[in-house]
mmCIF file with all atom_site columns, C-alpha atoms in Angstrom:
data_model
loop_
_atom_site.group_PDB
_atom_site.id
_atom_site.type_symbol
_atom_site.label_atom_id
_atom_site.label_alt_id
_atom_site.label_comp_id
_atom_site.label_asym_id
_atom_site.label_entity_id
_atom_site.label_seq_id
_atom_site.pdbx_PDB_ins_code
_atom_site.Cartn_x
_atom_site.Cartn_y
_atom_site.Cartn_z
_atom_site.occupancy
_atom_site.B_iso_or_equiv
_atom_site.pdbx_formal_charge
_atom_site.auth_seq_id
_atom_site.auth_comp_id
_atom_site.auth_asym_id
_atom_site.auth_atom_id
_atom_site.pdbx_PDB_model_num
ATOM 1   C CA . UNK A 1 1   ? 192.225 91.862  271.551 1.00 62.00 ? 785 UNK A CA 1
ATOM 2   C CA . UNK A 1 2   ? 192.879 88.171  272.127 1.00 80.00 ? 786 UNK A CA 1
ATOM 3   C CA . UNK A 1 3   ? 192.810 86.833  275.702 1.00 89.00 ? 787 UNK A CA 1
ATOM 4   C CA . UNK A 1 4   ? 195.598 84.204  275.935 1.00 89.00 ? 788 UNK A CA 1
ATOM 5   C CA . UNK A 1 5   ? 196.250 81.652  278.619 1.00 91.00 ? 789 UNK A CA 1
ATOM 6   C CA . UNK A 1 6   ? 199.446 82.462  280.643 1.00 89.00 ? 790 UNK A CA 1
ATOM 7   C CA . UNK A 1 7   ? 201.071 79.171  279.442 1.00 90.00 ? 791 UNK A CA 1
ATOM 8   C CA . UNK A 1 8   ? 200.988 80.510  275.830 1.00 91.00 ? 792 UNK A CA 1
ATOM 9   C CA . UNK A 1 9   ? 202.289 84.011  276.584 1.00 90.00 ? 793 UNK A CA 1
ATOM 10  C CA . UNK A 1 10  ? 205.950 84.653  275.670 1.00 89.00 ? 794 UNK A CA 1
ATOM 11  C CA . UNK A 1 11  ? 208.368 87.298  276.885 1.00 88.00 ? 795 UNK A CA 1
ATOM 12  C CA . UNK A 1 12  ? 208.337 90.167  274.470 1.00 88.00 ? 796 UNK A CA 1
ATOM 13  C CA . UNK A 1 13  ? 204.599 90.222  273.935 1.00 89.00 ? 797 UNK A CA 1
ATOM 14  C CA . UNK A 1 14  ? 202.712 93.452  274.795 1.00 91.00 ? 798 UNK A CA 1
ATOM 15  C CA . UNK A 1 15  ? 200.036 93.561  277.450 1.00 91.00 ? 799 UNK A CA 1
ATOM 16  C CA . UNK A 1 16  ? 196.778 95.325  276.364 1.00 91.00 ? 800 UNK A CA 1
ATOM 17  C CA . UNK A 1 17  ? 195.096 95.815  279.665 1.00 91.00 ? 801 UNK A CA 1
ATOM 18  C CA . UNK A 1 18  ? 196.216 96.110  283.284 1.00 91.00 ? 802 UNK A CA 1
ATOM 19  C CA . UNK A 1 19  ? 196.801 92.862  285.239 1.00 90.00 ? 803 UNK A CA 1
ATOM 20  C CA . UNK A 1 20  ? 195.589 93.019  288.845 1.00 89.00 ? 804 UNK A CA 1
ATOM 21  C CA . UNK A 1 21  ? 195.563 90.375  291.586 1.00 85.00 ? 805 UNK A CA 1
ATOM 22  C CA . UNK A 1 22  ? 192.362 89.418  293.417 1.00 83.00 ? 806 UNK A CA 1
ATOM 23  C CA . UNK A 1 23  ? 192.640 92.319  295.865 1.00 84.00 ? 807 UNK A CA 1
ATOM 24  C CA . UNK A 1 24  ? 193.033 94.868  293.016 1.00 86.00 ? 808 UNK A CA 1
ATOM 25  C CA . UNK A 1 25  ? 196.756 95.433  293.318 1.00 87.00 ? 809 UNK A CA 1
ATOM 26  C CA . UNK A 1 26  ? 198.323 96.369  290.007 1.00 89.00 ? 810 UNK A CA 1
ATOM 27  C CA . UNK A 1 27  ? 200.807 93.686  288.875 1.00 88.00 ? 811 UNK A CA 1
ATOM 28  C CA . UNK A 1 28  ? 201.605 95.067  285.435 1.00 88.00 ? 812 UNK A CA 1
ATOM 29  C CA . UNK A 1 29  ? 200.116 98.063  283.435 1.00 88.00 ? 813 UNK A CA 1
ATOM 30  C CA . UNK A 1 30  ? 198.619 97.721  280.042 1.00 88.00 ? 814 UNK A CA 1
ATOM 31  C CA . UNK A 1 31  ? 201.035 98.653  277.224 1.00 89.00 ? 815 UNK A CA 1
ATOM 32  C CA . UNK A 1 32  ? 203.964 97.105  279.020 1.00 89.00 ? 816 UNK A CA 1
ATOM 33  C CA . UNK A 1 33  ? 206.139 94.418  277.467 1.00 89.00 ? 817 UNK A CA 1
ATOM 34  C CA . UNK A 1 34  ? 205.946 91.091  279.256 1.00 90.00 ? 818 UNK A CA 1
ATOM 35  C CA . UNK A 1 35  ? 209.181 89.719  280.644 1.00 89.00 ? 819 UNK A CA 1
ATOM 36  C CA . UNK A 1 36  ? 210.081 86.353  282.134 1.00 89.00 ? 820 UNK A CA 1
ATOM 37  C CA . UNK A 1 37  ? 209.816 88.005  285.572 1.00 89.00 ? 821 UNK A CA 1
ATOM 38  C CA . UNK A 1 38  ? 206.272 89.206  284.697 1.00 88.00 ? 822 UNK A CA 1
ATOM 39  C CA . UNK A 1 39  ? 205.261 85.630  283.911 1.00 89.00 ? 823 UNK A CA 1
ATOM 40  C CA . UNK A 1 40  ? 206.635 84.356  287.202 1.00 88.00 ? 824 UNK A CA 1
ATOM 41  C CA . UNK A 1 41  ? 204.688 87.070  289.069 1.00 87.00 ? 825 UNK A CA 1
ATOM 42  C CA . UNK A 1 42  ? 201.412 86.156  287.180 1.00 88.00 ? 826 UNK A CA 1
ATOM 43  C CA . UNK A 1 43  ? 201.878 82.497  288.117 1.00 88.00 ? 827 UNK A CA 1
ATOM 44  C CA . UNK A 1 44  ? 202.637 83.332  291.768 1.00 87.00 ? 828 UNK A CA 1
ATOM 45  C CA . UNK A 1 45  ? 199.503 85.474  292.011 1.00 88.00 ? 829 UNK A CA 1
ATOM 46  C CA . UNK A 1 46  ? 197.253 83.000  290.186 1.00 89.00 ? 830 UNK A CA 1
ATOM 47  C CA . UNK A 1 47  ? 196.755 84.982  287.031 1.00 90.00 ? 831 UNK A CA 1
ATOM 48  C CA . UNK A 1 48  ? 195.519 82.476  284.381 1.00 90.00 ? 832 UNK A CA 1
ATOM 49  C CA . UNK A 1 49  ? 195.168 84.644  281.314 1.00 91.00 ? 833 UNK A CA 1
ATOM 50  C CA . UNK A 1 50  ? 195.926 88.074  279.880 1.00 91.00 ? 834 UNK A CA 1
ATOM 51  C CA . UNK A 1 51  ? 194.840 90.247  276.982 1.00 92.00 ? 835 UNK A CA 1
ATOM 52  C CA . UNK A 1 52  ? 197.672 90.573  274.498 1.00 91.00 ? 836 UNK A CA 1
ATOM 53  C CA . UNK A 1 53  ? 198.188 93.152  271.745 1.00 87.00 ? 837 UNK A CA 1
ATOM 54  C CA . UNK A 1 54  ? 198.429 91.338  268.369 1.00 81.00 ? 838 UNK A CA 1
ATOM 55  C CA . UNK A 1 55  ? 201.763 91.435  266.653 1.00 73.00 ? 839 UNK A CA 1
ATOM 56  C CA . UNK A 1 56  ? 201.978 93.850  263.717 1.00 59.00 ? 840 UNK A CA 1
ATOM 57  C CA . UNK A 1 57  ? 201.945 92.360  260.317 1.00 51.00 ? 841 UNK A CA 1
ATOM 58  C CA . UNK A 1 58  ? 204.635 94.737  259.063 1.00 50.00 ? 842 UNK A CA 1
ATOM 59  C CA . UNK A 1 59  ? 208.065 95.420  260.292 1.00 52.00 ? 843 UNK A CA 1
ATOM 60  C CA . UNK A 1 60  ? 207.942 97.916  263.169 1.00 52.00 ? 844 UNK A CA 1
ATOM 61  C CA . UNK A 1 61  ? 209.956 101.091 262.951 1.00 53.00 ? 845 UNK A CA 1
ATOM 62  C CA . UNK A 1 62  ? 213.075 100.840 264.998 1.00 54.00 ? 846 UNK A CA 1
ATOM 63  C CA . UNK A 1 63  ? 213.662 103.693 267.416 1.00 53.00 ? 847 UNK A CA 1
ATOM 64  C CA . UNK A 1 64  ? 217.111 105.069 267.903 1.00 53.00 ? 848 UNK A CA 1
ATOM 65  C CA . UNK A 1 65  ? 218.636 104.596 271.321 1.00 52.00 ? 849 UNK A CA 1
ATOM 66  C CA . UNK A 1 66  ? 219.704 107.560 273.372 1.00 49.00 ? 850 UNK A CA 1
ATOM 67  C CA . UNK A 1 67  ? 223.438 108.359 273.076 1.00 48.00 ? 851 UNK A CA 1
ATOM 68  C CA . UNK A 1 68  ? 224.078 107.006 276.526 1.00 43.00 ? 852 UNK A CA 1
ATOM 69  C CA . UNK A 1 69  ? 222.350 103.682 275.798 1.00 46.00 ? 853 UNK A CA 1
ATOM 70  C CA . UNK A 1 70  ? 224.238 103.513 272.477 1.00 47.00 ? 854 UNK A CA 1
ATOM 71  C CA . UNK A 1 71  ? 227.516 104.082 274.249 1.00 43.00 ? 855 UNK A CA 1
ATOM 72  C CA . UNK A 1 72  ? 226.811 101.384 276.845 1.00 48.00 ? 856 UNK A CA 1
ATOM 73  C CA . UNK A 1 73  ? 225.688 99.042  274.152 1.00 47.00 ? 857 UNK A CA 1
ATOM 74  C CA . UNK A 1 74  ? 228.900 99.647  272.154 1.00 68.00 ? 858 UNK A CA 1
ATOM 75  C CA . UNK A 1 75  ? 230.934 98.706  275.204 1.00 73.00 ? 859 UNK A CA 1
ATOM 76  C CA . UNK A 1 76  ? 228.837 95.571  275.599 1.00 75.00 ? 860 UNK A CA 1
ATOM 77  C CA . UNK A 1 77  ? 229.503 94.645  271.923 1.00 74.00 ? 861 UNK A CA 1
ATOM 78  C CA . UNK A 1 78  ? 233.254 95.277  272.365 1.00 74.00 ? 862 UNK A CA 1
ATOM 79  C CA . UNK A 1 79  ? 233.247 93.059  275.470 1.00 78.00 ? 863 UNK A CA 1
ATOM 80  C CA . UNK A 1 80  ? 231.336 90.342  273.639 1.00 79.00 ? 864 UNK A CA 1
ATOM 81  C CA . UNK A 1 81  ? 233.915 90.338  270.825 1.00 77.00 ? 865 UNK A CA 1
ATOM 82  C CA . UNK A 1 82  ? 236.930 90.930  273.048 1.00 79.00 ? 866 UNK A CA 1
ATOM 83  C CA . UNK A 1 83  ? 238.843 87.876  271.858 1.00 84.00 ? 867 UNK A CA 1
ATOM 84  C CA . UNK A 1 84  ? 238.433 88.697  268.168 1.00 81.00 ? 868 UNK A CA 1
ATOM 85  C CA . UNK A 1 85  ? 240.442 90.831  265.757 1.00 79.00 ? 869 UNK A CA 1
ATOM 86  C CA . UNK A 1 86  ? 238.444 93.955  265.070 1.00 69.00 ? 870 UNK A CA 1
ATOM 87  C CA . UNK A 1 87  ? 240.604 94.575  261.958 1.00 76.00 ? 871 UNK A CA 1
ATOM 88  C CA . UNK A 1 88  ? 239.049 91.590  260.296 1.00 79.00 ? 872 UNK A CA 1
ATOM 89  C CA . UNK A 1 89  ? 236.066 92.666  258.040 1.00 81.00 ? 873 UNK A CA 1
ATOM 90  C CA . UNK A 1 90  ? 234.054 89.605  258.911 1.00 84.00 ? 874 UNK A CA 1
ATOM 91  C CA . UNK A 1 91  ? 234.343 90.332  262.640 1.00 78.00 ? 875 UNK A CA 1
ATOM 92  C CA . UNK A 1 92  ? 233.390 93.977  261.949 1.00 78.00 ? 876 UNK A CA 1
ATOM 93  C CA . UNK A 1 93  ? 230.255 92.849  260.115 1.00 81.00 ? 877 UNK A CA 1
ATOM 94  C CA . UNK A 1 94  ? 229.369 90.418  262.818 1.00 82.00 ? 878 UNK A CA 1
ATOM 95  C CA . UNK A 1 95  ? 229.726 93.172  265.486 1.00 79.00 ? 879 UNK A CA 1
ATOM 96  C CA . UNK A 1 96  ? 227.491 95.495  263.337 1.00 78.00 ? 880 UNK A CA 1
ATOM 97  C CA . UNK A 1 97  ? 224.895 92.802  263.040 1.00 80.00 ? 881 UNK A CA 1
ATOM 98  C CA . UNK A 1 98  ? 225.070 92.070  266.755 1.00 81.00 ? 882 UNK A CA 1
ATOM 99  C CA . UNK A 1 99  ? 224.581 95.768  267.586 1.00 77.00 ? 883 UNK A CA 1
ATOM 100 C CA . UNK A 1 100 ? 221.635 96.106  265.225 1.00 77.00 ? 884 UNK A CA 1
ATOM 101 C CA . UNK A 1 101 ? 219.801 92.968  266.583 1.00 76.00 ? 885 UNK A CA 1
ATOM 102 C CA . UNK A 1 102 ? 220.572 93.048  270.212 1.00 70.00 ? 886 UNK A CA 1
ATOM 103 C CA . UNK A 1 103 ? 217.806 94.316  272.508 1.00 63.00 ? 887 UNK A CA 1
ATOM 104 C CA . UNK A 1 104 ? 218.683 97.663  274.154 1.00 54.00 ? 888 UNK A CA 1
ATOM 105 C CA . UNK A 1 105 ? 217.314 97.971  277.693 1.00 50.00 ? 889 UNK A CA 1
#
């Protein structure tokens, strides 16, 4: 797995191995997705590089969200498009596209 300098790591990349500070305290477990907050923590604790899982060369299989997450996401979509006419087919298609491509926490 490639070891990449922290400056080149982007949010959304997957960490391969655990990241620990000099005293051995776990900062982020291997297999976790790196966030902007993770990058700030690494910089604060002096982490200069990390081992990152390579991106797949094919499209990953999308997992289906739980019903609760889907419900909350639908409300977020409705809120995002609140000033639009949902009867308009173009708005309906945009809302569907938004729901399919928006990251679900």
